[in-house]
Amino acid sequence: MATKIPVQISRNDLNELDNEAAIIENVKYLASYSWIEASAPTIAVPGIPPRWSPPVIPTRLQQDSGLIYIAQNAARHPSSPLEPLFRSLYIISPEFDVRAVDIITDRNNIRKLLSFINPHSSRNRLKPFAIGVEVIDNTTILSRIETKTTETIAPHEFKGFGHEFEKAYTHCQLRDSTGYHQIISYRFGGLSFIVRYEVDGYVSEPTATTSNTVEADGLAGLLESLSVTTTHNTSQKIHTFTPPGSKMVIREEGKVVPLDSTLEIKTRVSHKRLNIYEIAPQLWASQTSKLVRAYHNRGLFQEAKAEDVAKEIKGWELANQEYLKRLVALIKGICNAVRECGGKAVVKYDDSSDEITVVPRVGTERMLPKDLYSKWRDTGDFGQGIAGHTPASRDADRRAALPKSPGNDTCDSSN
């Protein structure tokens, strides 16, 4: 019988650590999408991030103002912020076997849990947070919860230059795109993860190949019929549809970019240099190897370059093994506690108690549309993929399935 009593988890409960190294390995691209400005929730799959295209001379920018997304998935699709993850996944990999996955989450949730383990890992002090959790068979889904999903910056408010910098230093590749999200899989701490996160941009010609490359596995052939519709090319006919039982509109548009070409952009005033270790947890959780650190003096930005920081991120991972092993223990503890609570709960951190509390969630509300829950039961038809491609056999499903063998000056709205 499921317990209705909240479960507390303290840092002292996480002392029994595995001997296995807590490292991320076997990173693979799974899916991606771009949010499109429209009256109904609309995504383009696979979408494409803005292209890094910096000016050649110093550039003075206006400070950020207007509408800023804190959690765009929840802002645009509040009834099911995780639905775009699954829709894009099953469009690109129609036979993906989600039953092989242990954890499905946004990067932001990993960052919050890590900040509880090590409060010094957060650039700001550890703040109260909440994460929605639902267990389906052997899979645990973590859904980001925010007190507000958007923010409107008034002209007299100063919240930095980060968003204006992205507009000026990247080139939008997709008409009406308002944000690009990537979905990857990896192994960590003996668990198989699917992680979604927002990408600021990409460099068109990666200078180095890392382990985070897109595995072809038929994906290139599946997507080669797709071409990017930019703001200068609107003649391309775009296939648009709404899945049965969904309120989302999906456009088959964009192109897959290599994982090692995607980048994170950070802006900061010139006299406060940004140390890689301040943002390493964020880059580590998504295995983002490219970073732009842009410095300004009252809005005047000098030359900004995309750096390859893969070695620094790996170094941070090796230097923080104790914290990362505790992160694994915390995630496993949350999974077990939610099962005891009946499979639905909210994970809360309150600085007054300085503990994680797993609170059972009552009611019939679910995180996903009804049809997506069938993916944990279906063994045959998973539907059609992009441009009507239908999987030929279950062998493709096994290839697509997650492997079980190891292998500050902006609003912080990053996932």
mmCIF file of C-alpha atoms in Angstrom:
data_model
loop_
_atom_site.group_PDB
_atom_site.id
_atom_site.type_symbol
_atom_site.label_atom_id
_atom_site.label_comp_id
_atom_site.label_asym_id
_atom_site.label_seq_id
_atom_site.Cartn_x
_atom_site.Cartn_y
_atom_site.Cartn_z
ATOM 1 C CA MET A 1 0.000 0.000 0.000
ATOM 2 C CA ALA A 2 1.345 3.421 -0.986
ATOM 3 C CA THR A 3 2.354 5.736 1.821
ATOM 4 C CA LYS A 4 0.886 9.236 2.022
ATOM 5 C CA ILE A 5 3.494 10.430 4.493
ATOM 6 C CA PRO A 6 6.206 12.766 3.110
ATOM 7 C CA VAL A 7 9.701 11.296 2.979
ATOM 8 C CA GLN A 8 12.690 13.391 4.096
ATOM 9 C CA ILE A 9 16.157 13.007 2.584
ATOM 10 C CA SER A 10 19.097 14.778 4.217
ATOM 11 C CA ARG A 11 22.685 15.026 3.046
ATOM 12 C CA ASN A 12 23.647 12.627 5.833
ATOM 13 C CA ASP A 13 21.408 9.997 4.227
ATOM 14 C CA LEU A 14 23.693 9.977 1.191
ATOM 15 C CA ASN A 15 26.866 8.662 2.802
ATOM 16 C CA GLU A 16 26.714 5.123 1.379
ATOM 17 C CA LEU A 17 28.350 5.686 -1.989
ATOM 18 C CA ASP A 18 28.978 3.248 -4.820
ATOM 19 C CA ASN A 19 32.527 2.363 -5.786
ATOM 20 C CA GLU A 20 31.611 2.832 -9.442
ATOM 21 C CA ALA A 21 32.888 6.105 -10.898
ATOM 22 C CA ALA A 22 30.149 8.700 -11.348
ATOM 23 C CA ILE A 23 30.982 9.768 -14.881
ATOM 24 C CA ILE A 24 28.846 10.503 -17.917
ATOM 25 C CA GLU A 25 29.493 8.215 -20.868
ATOM 26 C CA ASN A 26 27.949 6.942 -24.081
ATOM 27 C CA VAL A 27 26.404 10.309 -24.989
ATOM 28 C CA LYS A 28 24.035 10.220 -27.961
ATOM 29 C CA TYR A 29 21.780 12.650 -29.772
ATOM 30 C CA LEU A 30 18.151 11.527 -29.642
ATOM 31 C CA ALA A 31 15.985 14.400 -30.827
ATOM 32 C CA SER A 32 15.527 18.159 -30.947
ATOM 33 C CA TYR A 33 12.953 20.810 -31.683
ATOM 34 C CA SER A 34 12.438 24.558 -31.955
ATOM 35 C CA TRP A 35 9.522 26.412 -30.437
ATOM 36 C CA ILE A 36 7.662 28.466 -33.054
ATOM 37 C CA GLU A 37 5.738 31.650 -32.299
ATOM 38 C CA ALA A 38 2.101 30.749 -32.978
ATOM 39 C CA SER A 39 -1.360 30.903 -31.420
ATOM 40 C CA ALA A 40 -1.286 27.165 -30.616
ATOM 41 C CA PRO A 41 1.702 25.335 -29.045
ATOM 42 C CA THR A 42 3.887 24.683 -32.103
ATOM 43 C CA ILE A 43 7.281 23.026 -32.499
ATOM 44 C CA ALA A 44 9.496 22.374 -35.506
ATOM 45 C CA VAL A 45 11.243 18.994 -35.520
ATOM 46 C CA PRO A 46 14.204 18.569 -35.601
ATOM 47 C CA GLY A 47 14.439 22.365 -35.513
ATOM 48 C CA ILE A 48 17.778 24.141 -35.549
ATOM 49 C CA PRO A 49 19.540 26.466 -33.083
ATOM 50 C CA PRO A 50 20.705 29.976 -34.009
ATOM 51 C CA ARG A 51 24.062 30.025 -35.799
ATOM 52 C CA TRP A 52 26.983 31.719 -34.038
ATOM 53 C CA SER A 53 27.708 34.783 -36.190
ATOM 54 C CA PRO A 54 29.571 37.441 -34.175
ATOM 55 C CA PRO A 55 30.177 40.982 -35.470
ATOM 56 C CA VAL A 56 33.753 41.730 -36.476
ATOM 57 C CA ILE A 57 33.933 44.985 -34.520
ATOM 58 C CA PRO A 58 33.102 45.923 -30.913
ATOM 59 C CA THR A 59 29.347 46.293 -30.529
ATOM 60 C CA ARG A 60 27.283 48.326 -28.078
ATOM 61 C CA LEU A 61 23.992 46.727 -27.089
ATOM 62 C CA GLN A 62 20.849 47.847 -25.330
ATOM 63 C CA GLN A 63 20.119 46.179 -22.011
ATOM 64 C CA ASP A 64 17.619 43.328 -21.881
ATOM 65 C CA SER A 65 13.967 44.331 -21.803
ATOM 66 C CA GLY A 66 10.546 42.924 -22.582
ATOM 67 C CA LEU A 67 9.366 39.319 -22.342
ATOM 68 C CA ILE A 68 11.946 36.750 -21.231
ATOM 69 C CA TYR A 69 11.261 33.018 -21.010
ATOM 70 C CA ILE A 70 12.327 31.351 -17.783
ATOM 71 C CA ALA A 71 10.849 27.945 -18.669
ATOM 72 C CA GLN A 72 9.589 28.101 -22.244
ATOM 73 C CA ASN A 73 8.212 24.562 -22.373
ATOM 74 C CA ALA A 74 5.917 25.260 -19.433
ATOM 75 C CA ALA A 75 5.078 28.755 -20.645
ATOM 76 C CA ARG A 76 3.968 27.599 -24.088
ATOM 77 C CA HIS A 77 2.471 24.242 -23.121
ATOM 78 C CA PRO A 78 1.539 24.365 -19.413
ATOM 79 C CA SER A 79 -0.711 21.290 -19.561
ATOM 80 C CA SER A 80 2.267 19.050 -20.416
ATOM 81 C CA PRO A 81 5.701 20.723 -20.569
ATOM 82 C CA LEU A 82 7.335 17.343 -21.256
ATOM 83 C CA GLU A 83 5.156 16.473 -24.248
ATOM 84 C CA PRO A 84 7.471 18.177 -26.817
ATOM 85 C CA LEU A 85 10.328 15.936 -25.644
ATOM 86 C CA PHE A 86 8.370 12.775 -26.410
ATOM 87 C CA ARG A 87 6.768 14.036 -29.631
ATOM 88 C CA SER A 88 10.118 15.000 -31.137
ATOM 89 C CA LEU A 89 11.694 11.753 -29.912
ATOM 90 C CA TYR A 90 9.084 9.542 -31.571
ATOM 91 C CA ILE A 91 9.138 11.565 -34.787
ATOM 92 C CA ILE A 92 12.887 11.143 -35.196
ATOM 93 C CA SER A 93 13.086 7.633 -33.692
ATOM 94 C CA PRO A 94 9.601 6.087 -34.035
ATOM 95 C CA GLU A 95 10.622 2.757 -32.459
ATOM 96 C CA PHE A 96 12.588 4.130 -29.533
ATOM 97 C CA ASP A 97 12.060 1.848 -26.531
ATOM 98 C CA VAL A 98 11.471 4.129 -23.563
ATOM 99 C CA ARG A 99 11.219 1.088 -21.283
ATOM 100 C CA ALA A 100 15.019 0.862 -21.360
ATOM 101 C CA VAL A 101 15.335 4.312 -19.740
ATOM 102 C CA ASP A 102 15.721 4.907 -16.003
ATOM 103 C CA ILE A 103 15.511 8.719 -15.771
ATOM 104 C CA ILE A 104 13.899 11.324 -18.046
ATOM 105 C CA THR A 105 14.516 14.912 -16.978
ATOM 106 C CA ASP A 106 15.367 18.473 -17.876
ATOM 107 C CA ARG A 107 18.940 19.556 -17.266
ATOM 108 C CA ASN A 108 17.619 22.188 -14.876
ATOM 109 C CA ASN A 109 16.426 19.496 -12.450
ATOM 110 C CA ILE A 110 19.880 17.903 -12.367
ATOM 111 C CA ARG A 111 21.389 21.290 -11.576
ATOM 112 C CA LYS A 112 18.937 21.850 -8.723
ATOM 113 C CA LEU A 113 19.620 18.453 -7.166
ATOM 114 C CA LEU A 114 23.368 18.985 -7.513
ATOM 115 C CA SER A 115 23.039 22.387 -5.844
ATOM 116 C CA PHE A 116 21.464 20.618 -2.856
ATOM 117 C CA ILE A 117 24.346 18.139 -2.721
ATOM 118 C CA ASN A 118 26.918 20.917 -3.037
ATOM 119 C CA PRO A 119 25.496 24.404 -2.400
ATOM 120 C CA HIS A 120 28.780 25.905 -3.603
ATOM 121 C CA SER A 121 28.112 24.529 -7.101
ATOM 122 C CA SER A 122 25.454 27.199 -7.645
ATOM 123 C CA ARG A 123 26.504 30.668 -8.756
ATOM 124 C CA ASN A 124 23.783 32.010 -6.498
ATOM 125 C CA ARG A 125 22.935 30.701 -3.053
ATOM 126 C CA LEU A 126 20.904 27.521 -2.779
ATOM 127 C CA LYS A 127 17.259 28.513 -3.150
ATOM 128 C CA PRO A 128 14.020 26.609 -2.494
ATOM 129 C CA PHE A 129 12.897 24.519 -5.455
ATOM 130 C CA ALA A 130 10.328 21.938 -6.486
ATOM 131 C CA ILE A 131 10.383 19.129 -9.063
ATOM 132 C CA GLY A 132 7.422 17.056 -10.183
ATOM 133 C CA VAL A 133 8.106 13.309 -10.302
ATOM 134 C CA GLU A 134 6.170 10.418 -11.798
ATOM 135 C CA VAL A 135 7.218 6.761 -11.954
ATOM 136 C CA ILE A 136 6.042 4.619 -14.869
ATOM 137 C CA ASP A 137 7.151 1.009 -14.532
ATOM 138 C CA ASN A 138 10.952 1.261 -14.236
ATOM 139 C CA THR A 139 11.193 4.811 -15.603
ATOM 140 C CA THR A 140 11.200 7.937 -13.436
ATOM 141 C CA ILE A 141 10.177 11.226 -15.055
ATOM 142 C CA LEU A 142 11.214 14.534 -13.493
ATOM 143 C CA SER A 143 9.329 17.656 -14.562
ATOM 144 C CA ARG A 144 10.604 21.168 -13.959
ATOM 145 C CA ILE A 145 8.443 23.351 -11.687
ATOM 146 C CA GLU A 146 8.918 27.129 -11.524
ATOM 147 C CA THR A 147 6.981 29.795 -9.630
ATOM 148 C CA LYS A 148 6.833 31.761 -12.885
ATOM 149 C CA THR A 149 7.629 30.698 -16.444
ATOM 150 C CA THR A 150 8.179 34.140 -17.967
ATOM 151 C CA GLU A 151 9.433 37.516 -16.853
ATOM 152 C CA THR A 152 8.797 40.958 -18.290
ATOM 153 C CA ILE A 153 11.732 43.317 -17.830
ATOM 154 C CA ALA A 154 10.637 46.948 -17.618
ATOM 155 C CA PRO A 155 12.722 49.641 -19.390
ATOM 156 C CA HIS A 156 13.976 51.024 -16.058
ATOM 157 C CA GLU A 157 15.044 47.576 -14.753
ATOM 158 C CA PHE A 158 18.561 46.272 -15.308
ATOM 159 C CA LYS A 159 18.873 42.505 -15.758
ATOM 160 C CA GLY A 160 21.980 42.448 -17.924
ATOM 161 C CA PHE A 161 22.619 42.080 -21.651
ATOM 162 C CA GLY A 162 22.493 38.329 -22.184
ATOM 163 C CA HIS A 163 19.386 38.078 -24.340
ATOM 164 C CA GLU A 164 20.252 41.104 -26.476
ATOM 165 C CA PHE A 165 23.724 39.638 -26.950
ATOM 166 C CA GLU A 166 22.275 36.397 -28.292
ATOM 167 C CA LYS A 167 20.125 38.347 -30.754
ATOM 168 C CA ALA A 168 23.102 40.340 -32.014
ATOM 169 C CA TYR A 169 25.723 37.575 -32.086
ATOM 170 C CA THR A 170 23.696 34.680 -33.457
ATOM 171 C CA HIS A 171 21.626 34.331 -36.631
ATOM 172 C CA CYS A 172 18.167 32.766 -36.427
ATOM 173 C CA GLN A 173 17.941 29.821 -38.833
ATOM 174 C CA LEU A 174 14.213 29.186 -38.585
ATOM 175 C CA ARG A 175 11.423 31.687 -39.140
ATOM 176 C CA ASP A 176 9.555 32.617 -35.930
ATOM 177 C CA SER A 177 11.734 30.339 -33.787
ATOM 178 C CA THR A 178 11.840 31.365 -30.122
ATOM 179 C CA GLY A 179 14.069 28.678 -28.615
ATOM 180 C CA TYR A 180 15.773 25.387 -29.468
ATOM 181 C CA HIS A 181 15.865 22.318 -27.227
ATOM 182 C CA GLN A 182 18.022 19.236 -27.636
ATOM 183 C CA ILE A 183 17.414 15.777 -26.175
ATOM 184 C CA ILE A 184 20.323 13.436 -25.484
ATOM 185 C CA SER A 185 20.873 10.102 -23.770
ATOM 186 C CA TYR A 186 23.774 8.943 -21.639
ATOM 187 C CA ARG A 187 24.839 6.592 -18.868
ATOM 188 C CA PHE A 188 25.591 8.033 -15.440
ATOM 189 C CA GLY A 189 26.065 6.221 -12.148
ATOM 190 C CA GLY A 190 24.705 2.949 -13.501
ATOM 191 C CA LEU A 191 21.517 4.645 -14.726
ATOM 192 C CA SER A 192 20.311 5.415 -18.244
ATOM 193 C CA PHE A 193 19.278 9.044 -18.694
ATOM 194 C CA ILE A 194 17.354 11.108 -21.217
ATOM 195 C CA VAL A 195 18.101 14.805 -20.697
ATOM 196 C CA ARG A 196 16.481 17.813 -22.356
ATOM 197 C CA TYR A 197 18.074 21.255 -22.354
ATOM 198 C CA GLU A 198 18.008 24.572 -24.176
ATOM 199 C CA VAL A 199 20.798 25.386 -26.626
ATOM 200 C CA ASP A 200 21.907 28.983 -27.202
ATOM 201 C CA GLY A 201 23.489 28.414 -30.609
ATOM 202 C CA TYR A 202 25.851 26.366 -32.717
ATOM 203 C CA VAL A 203 29.074 26.891 -34.627
ATOM 204 C CA SER A 204 28.722 25.904 -38.261
ATOM 205 C CA GLU A 205 32.181 24.315 -38.503
ATOM 206 C CA PRO A 206 33.208 22.398 -35.362
ATOM 207 C CA THR A 207 36.945 22.652 -34.852
ATOM 208 C CA ALA A 208 37.309 19.395 -32.966
ATOM 209 C CA THR A 209 35.485 16.108 -32.658
ATOM 210 C CA THR A 210 34.625 14.959 -29.152
ATOM 211 C CA SER A 211 32.944 11.835 -27.915
ATOM 212 C CA ASN A 212 29.597 13.635 -28.112
ATOM 213 C CA THR A 213 28.895 12.993 -31.779
ATOM 214 C CA VAL A 214 25.621 12.125 -33.430
ATOM 215 C CA GLU A 215 25.370 8.413 -34.119
ATOM 216 C CA ALA A 216 24.113 8.039 -37.664
ATOM 217 C CA ASP A 217 22.128 4.814 -37.207
ATOM 218 C CA GLY A 218 20.001 5.751 -40.156
ATOM 219 C CA LEU A 219 19.206 9.196 -38.758
ATOM 220 C CA ALA A 220 21.021 11.096 -41.486
ATOM 221 C CA GLY A 221 19.097 9.262 -44.165
ATOM 222 C CA LEU A 222 15.869 9.815 -42.300
ATOM 223 C CA LEU A 223 16.391 13.555 -42.185
ATOM 224 C CA GLU A 224 18.162 14.271 -45.454
ATOM 225 C CA SER A 225 14.862 15.129 -47.129
ATOM 226 C CA LEU A 226 14.438 18.011 -44.687
ATOM 227 C CA SER A 227 15.848 21.420 -45.483
ATOM 228 C CA VAL A 228 16.061 24.463 -43.274
ATOM 229 C CA THR A 229 13.494 27.151 -43.895
ATOM 230 C CA THR A 230 15.213 30.378 -42.877
ATOM 231 C CA THR A 231 13.814 33.862 -42.640
ATOM 232 C CA HIS A 232 15.000 34.337 -46.237
ATOM 233 C CA ASN A 233 13.516 31.133 -47.670
ATOM 234 C CA THR A 234 9.805 30.534 -47.263
ATOM 235 C CA SER A 235 9.056 28.606 -50.460
ATOM 236 C CA GLN A 236 9.667 25.189 -48.907
ATOM 237 C CA LYS A 237 6.451 23.246 -48.327
ATOM 238 C CA ILE A 238 6.328 22.186 -44.687
ATOM 239 C CA HIS A 239 4.475 19.124 -43.432
ATOM 240 C CA THR A 240 2.391 20.156 -40.419
ATOM 241 C CA PHE A 241 0.205 17.924 -38.258
ATOM 242 C CA THR A 242 -1.296 17.452 -34.792
ATOM 243 C CA PRO A 243 -0.874 14.015 -33.165
ATOM 244 C CA PRO A 244 -4.117 12.294 -32.085
ATOM 245 C CA GLY A 245 -4.977 13.233 -28.524
ATOM 246 C CA SER A 246 -2.603 16.203 -28.519
ATOM 247 C CA LYS A 247 -3.065 19.966 -28.590
ATOM 248 C CA MET A 248 0.381 20.511 -30.108
ATOM 249 C CA VAL A 249 1.092 21.458 -33.711
ATOM 250 C CA ILE A 250 4.220 19.854 -35.165
ATOM 251 C CA ARG A 251 6.122 21.035 -38.224
ATOM 252 C CA GLU A 252 8.736 18.824 -39.876
ATOM 253 C CA GLU A 253 11.386 21.447 -40.376
ATOM 254 C CA GLY A 254 15.046 22.071 -39.581
ATOM 255 C CA LYS A 255 18.177 19.940 -39.520
ATOM 256 C CA VAL A 256 20.222 18.011 -36.997
ATOM 257 C CA VAL A 257 23.457 19.691 -35.884
ATOM 258 C CA PRO A 258 26.369 17.789 -34.287
ATOM 259 C CA LEU A 259 26.408 17.759 -30.506
ATOM 260 C CA ASP A 260 29.962 19.067 -30.436
ATOM 261 C CA SER A 261 28.894 22.166 -32.392
ATOM 262 C CA THR A 262 26.300 23.403 -29.878
ATOM 263 C CA LEU A 263 27.284 26.127 -27.449
ATOM 264 C CA GLU A 264 26.352 27.945 -24.276
ATOM 265 C CA ILE A 265 26.589 31.751 -24.161
ATOM 266 C CA LYS A 266 27.370 33.734 -21.014
ATOM 267 C CA THR A 267 27.791 37.501 -20.683
ATOM 268 C CA ARG A 268 29.432 39.399 -17.873
ATOM 269 C CA VAL A 269 30.853 42.812 -17.037
ATOM 270 C CA SER A 270 34.549 43.052 -17.944
ATOM 271 C CA HIS A 271 35.946 43.373 -14.418
ATOM 272 C CA LYS A 272 34.221 40.138 -13.276
ATOM 273 C CA ARG A 273 35.815 37.328 -15.246
ATOM 274 C CA LEU A 274 33.796 34.126 -15.515
ATOM 275 C CA ASN A 275 35.611 31.068 -14.199
ATOM 276 C CA ILE A 276 34.723 27.850 -16.021
ATOM 277 C CA TYR A 277 34.017 26.134 -12.708
ATOM 278 C CA GLU A 278 31.168 28.556 -11.976
ATOM 279 C CA ILE A 279 29.172 27.117 -14.873
ATOM 280 C CA ALA A 280 30.737 23.659 -15.135
ATOM 281 C CA PRO A 281 27.730 21.879 -13.531
ATOM 282 C CA GLN A 282 25.419 23.244 -16.225
ATOM 283 C CA LEU A 283 27.767 22.354 -19.087
ATOM 284 C CA TRP A 284 28.506 18.954 -17.550
ATOM 285 C CA ALA A 285 24.842 17.943 -17.193
ATOM 286 C CA SER A 286 24.283 18.420 -20.935
ATOM 287 C CA GLN A 287 27.858 17.618 -22.012
ATOM 288 C CA THR A 288 28.037 20.969 -23.818
ATOM 289 C CA SER A 289 31.620 21.398 -24.976
ATOM 290 C CA LYS A 290 31.447 24.873 -26.551
ATOM 291 C CA LEU A 291 31.291 28.058 -24.488
ATOM 292 C CA VAL A 292 31.195 31.764 -25.321
ATOM 293 C CA ARG A 293 32.300 34.082 -22.512
ATOM 294 C CA ALA A 294 31.426 37.609 -23.621
ATOM 295 C CA TYR A 295 32.589 40.616 -21.602
ATOM 296 C CA HIS A 296 31.297 44.160 -21.777
ATOM 297 C CA ASN A 297 31.875 47.628 -20.383
ATOM 298 C CA ARG A 298 28.490 49.308 -19.958
ATOM 299 C CA GLY A 299 27.071 47.327 -22.845
ATOM 300 C CA LEU A 300 30.060 47.658 -25.192
ATOM 301 C CA PHE A 301 31.168 44.140 -26.079
ATOM 302 C CA GLN A 302 34.635 43.340 -27.348
ATOM 303 C CA GLU A 303 35.549 40.321 -29.466
ATOM 304 C CA ALA A 304 33.861 37.115 -28.299
ATOM 305 C CA LYS A 305 34.943 33.641 -29.343
ATOM 306 C CA ALA A 306 33.552 30.133 -29.013
ATOM 307 C CA GLU A 307 35.923 28.028 -26.881
ATOM 308 C CA ASP A 308 36.165 24.262 -26.651
ATOM 309 C CA VAL A 309 35.963 23.496 -22.921
ATOM 310 C CA ALA A 310 35.530 19.713 -23.107
ATOM 311 C CA LYS A 311 38.778 19.077 -21.193
ATOM 312 C CA GLU A 312 37.814 21.528 -18.449
ATOM 313 C CA ILE A 313 34.395 19.893 -18.036
ATOM 314 C CA LYS A 314 35.986 16.459 -17.802
ATOM 315 C CA GLY A 315 38.448 17.793 -15.253
ATOM 316 C CA TRP A 316 35.589 19.185 -13.173
ATOM 317 C CA GLU A 317 33.823 15.813 -13.311
ATOM 318 C CA LEU A 318 36.890 13.945 -12.060
ATOM 319 C CA ALA A 319 37.530 16.510 -9.321
ATOM 320 C CA ASN A 320 33.957 16.295 -8.006
ATOM 321 C CA GLN A 321 33.464 12.547 -7.773
ATOM 322 C CA GLU A 322 32.259 12.587 -4.168
ATOM 323 C CA TYR A 323 29.521 15.112 -4.953
ATOM 324 C CA LEU A 324 28.522 13.301 -8.147
ATOM 325 C CA LYS A 325 28.298 9.948 -6.351
ATOM 326 C CA ARG A 326 26.045 11.628 -3.809
ATOM 327 C CA LEU A 327 23.962 12.954 -6.699
ATOM 328 C CA VAL A 328 23.492 9.383 -7.936
ATOM 329 C CA ALA A 329 22.486 8.296 -4.430
ATOM 330 C CA LEU A 330 20.011 11.184 -4.175
ATOM 331 C CA ILE A 331 18.389 10.399 -7.526
ATOM 332 C CA LYS A 332 18.033 6.726 -6.599
ATOM 333 C CA GLY A 333 16.630 7.710 -3.206
ATOM 334 C CA ILE A 334 14.054 9.980 -4.842
ATOM 335 C CA CYS A 335 13.013 7.216 -7.249
ATOM 336 C CA ASN A 336 12.490 4.775 -4.387
ATOM 337 C CA ALA A 337 10.604 7.316 -2.280
ATOM 338 C CA VAL A 338 8.238 8.216 -5.124
ATOM 339 C CA ARG A 339 7.470 4.529 -5.697
ATOM 340 C CA GLU A 340 6.593 4.239 -2.016
ATOM 341 C CA CYS A 341 4.324 7.272 -2.438
ATOM 342 C CA GLY A 342 2.313 5.563 -5.156
ATOM 343 C CA GLY A 343 4.250 6.745 -8.193
ATOM 344 C CA LYS A 344 3.439 10.478 -8.140
ATOM 345 C CA ALA A 345 5.084 13.093 -5.940
ATOM 346 C CA VAL A 346 6.639 16.530 -5.718
ATOM 347 C CA VAL A 347 10.259 16.817 -4.607
ATOM 348 C CA LYS A 348 10.763 19.988 -2.573
ATOM 349 C CA TYR A 349 13.726 21.730 -1.025
ATOM 350 C CA ASP A 350 13.024 24.264 1.707
ATOM 351 C CA ASP A 351 15.963 26.169 3.159
ATOM 352 C CA SER A 352 14.240 26.286 6.556
ATOM 353 C CA SER A 353 14.695 22.525 7.002
ATOM 354 C CA ASP A 354 17.677 22.156 4.646
ATOM 355 C CA GLU A 355 16.342 18.767 3.521
ATOM 356 C CA ILE A 356 14.758 17.253 0.435
ATOM 357 C CA THR A 357 11.120 16.321 1.035
ATOM 358 C CA VAL A 358 9.232 13.913 -1.224
ATOM 359 C CA VAL A 359 5.548 14.831 -0.934
ATOM 360 C CA PRO A 360 2.962 12.360 -2.331
ATOM 361 C CA ARG A 361 0.773 13.869 -5.051
ATOM 362 C CA VAL A 362 -2.899 12.951 -4.978
ATOM 363 C CA GLY A 363 -5.428 13.169 -7.773
ATOM 364 C CA THR A 364 -5.642 11.811 -11.300
ATOM 365 C CA GLU A 365 -3.608 14.460 -13.104
ATOM 366 C CA ARG A 366 -0.764 12.981 -15.164
ATOM 367 C CA MET A 367 2.327 14.552 -16.724
ATOM 368 C CA LEU A 368 1.775 13.264 -20.263
ATOM 369 C CA PRO A 369 -1.090 12.867 -22.724
ATOM 370 C CA LYS A 370 -2.755 9.473 -22.493
ATOM 371 C CA ASP A 371 -1.374 8.098 -25.773
ATOM 372 C CA LEU A 372 2.248 8.541 -24.676
ATOM 373 C CA TYR A 373 1.807 6.202 -21.706
ATOM 374 C CA SER A 374 1.190 3.417 -24.198
ATOM 375 C CA LYS A 375 4.895 3.593 -25.106
ATOM 376 C CA TRP A 376 5.597 1.665 -21.903
ATOM 377 C CA ARG A 377 3.283 -1.116 -23.090
ATOM 378 C CA ASP A 378 3.515 -1.219 -26.877
ATOM 379 C CA THR A 379 5.809 -3.773 -28.466
ATOM 380 C CA GLY A 380 4.832 -3.257 -32.069
ATOM 381 C CA ASP A 381 3.576 -0.230 -33.975
ATOM 382 C CA PHE A 382 5.076 3.034 -32.765
ATOM 383 C CA GLY A 383 3.664 5.092 -35.625
ATOM 384 C CA GLN A 384 5.335 6.927 -38.451
ATOM 385 C CA GLY A 385 8.431 9.037 -38.366
ATOM 386 C CA ILE A 386 9.480 12.089 -40.310
ATOM 387 C CA ALA A 387 8.109 12.354 -43.855
ATOM 388 C CA GLY A 388 6.130 9.129 -43.439
ATOM 389 C CA HIS A 389 9.125 6.857 -42.804
ATOM 390 C CA THR A 390 7.937 3.642 -41.145
ATOM 391 C CA PRO A 391 10.396 1.416 -39.225
ATOM 392 C CA ALA A 392 11.148 -1.846 -40.975
ATOM 393 C CA SER A 393 11.827 -4.047 -37.984
ATOM 394 C CA ARG A 394 12.342 -4.281 -34.240
ATOM 395 C CA ASP A 395 16.093 -4.340 -34.884
ATOM 396 C CA ALA A 396 15.894 -0.611 -35.457
ATOM 397 C CA ASP A 397 14.161 -0.306 -32.106
ATOM 398 C CA ARG A 398 17.033 -2.062 -30.368
ATOM 399 C CA ARG A 399 19.541 0.239 -32.047
ATOM 400 C CA ALA A 400 17.519 3.299 -31.092
ATOM 401 C CA ALA A 401 16.952 2.149 -27.528
ATOM 402 C CA LEU A 402 19.191 3.444 -24.815
ATOM 403 C CA PRO A 403 22.061 1.008 -24.185
ATOM 404 C CA LYS A 404 22.211 -0.696 -20.832
ATOM 405 C CA SER A 405 25.917 -1.414 -20.825
ATOM 406 C CA PRO A 406 28.293 1.202 -19.320
ATOM 407 C CA GLY A 407 30.020 2.592 -21.965
ATOM 408 C CA ASN A 408 25.898 37.384 -14.260
ATOM 409 C CA ASP A 409 24.574 39.228 -15.693
ATOM 410 C CA THR A 410 21.654 37.633 -17.341
ATOM 411 C CA CYS A 411 18.422 36.124 -16.066
ATOM 412 C CA ASP A 412 19.358 32.508 -15.371
ATOM 413 C CA SER A 413 16.649 30.873 -17.463
ATOM 414 C CA SER A 414 18.842 28.030 -18.701
ATOM 415 C CA ASN A 415 17.485 24.509 -18.559
#
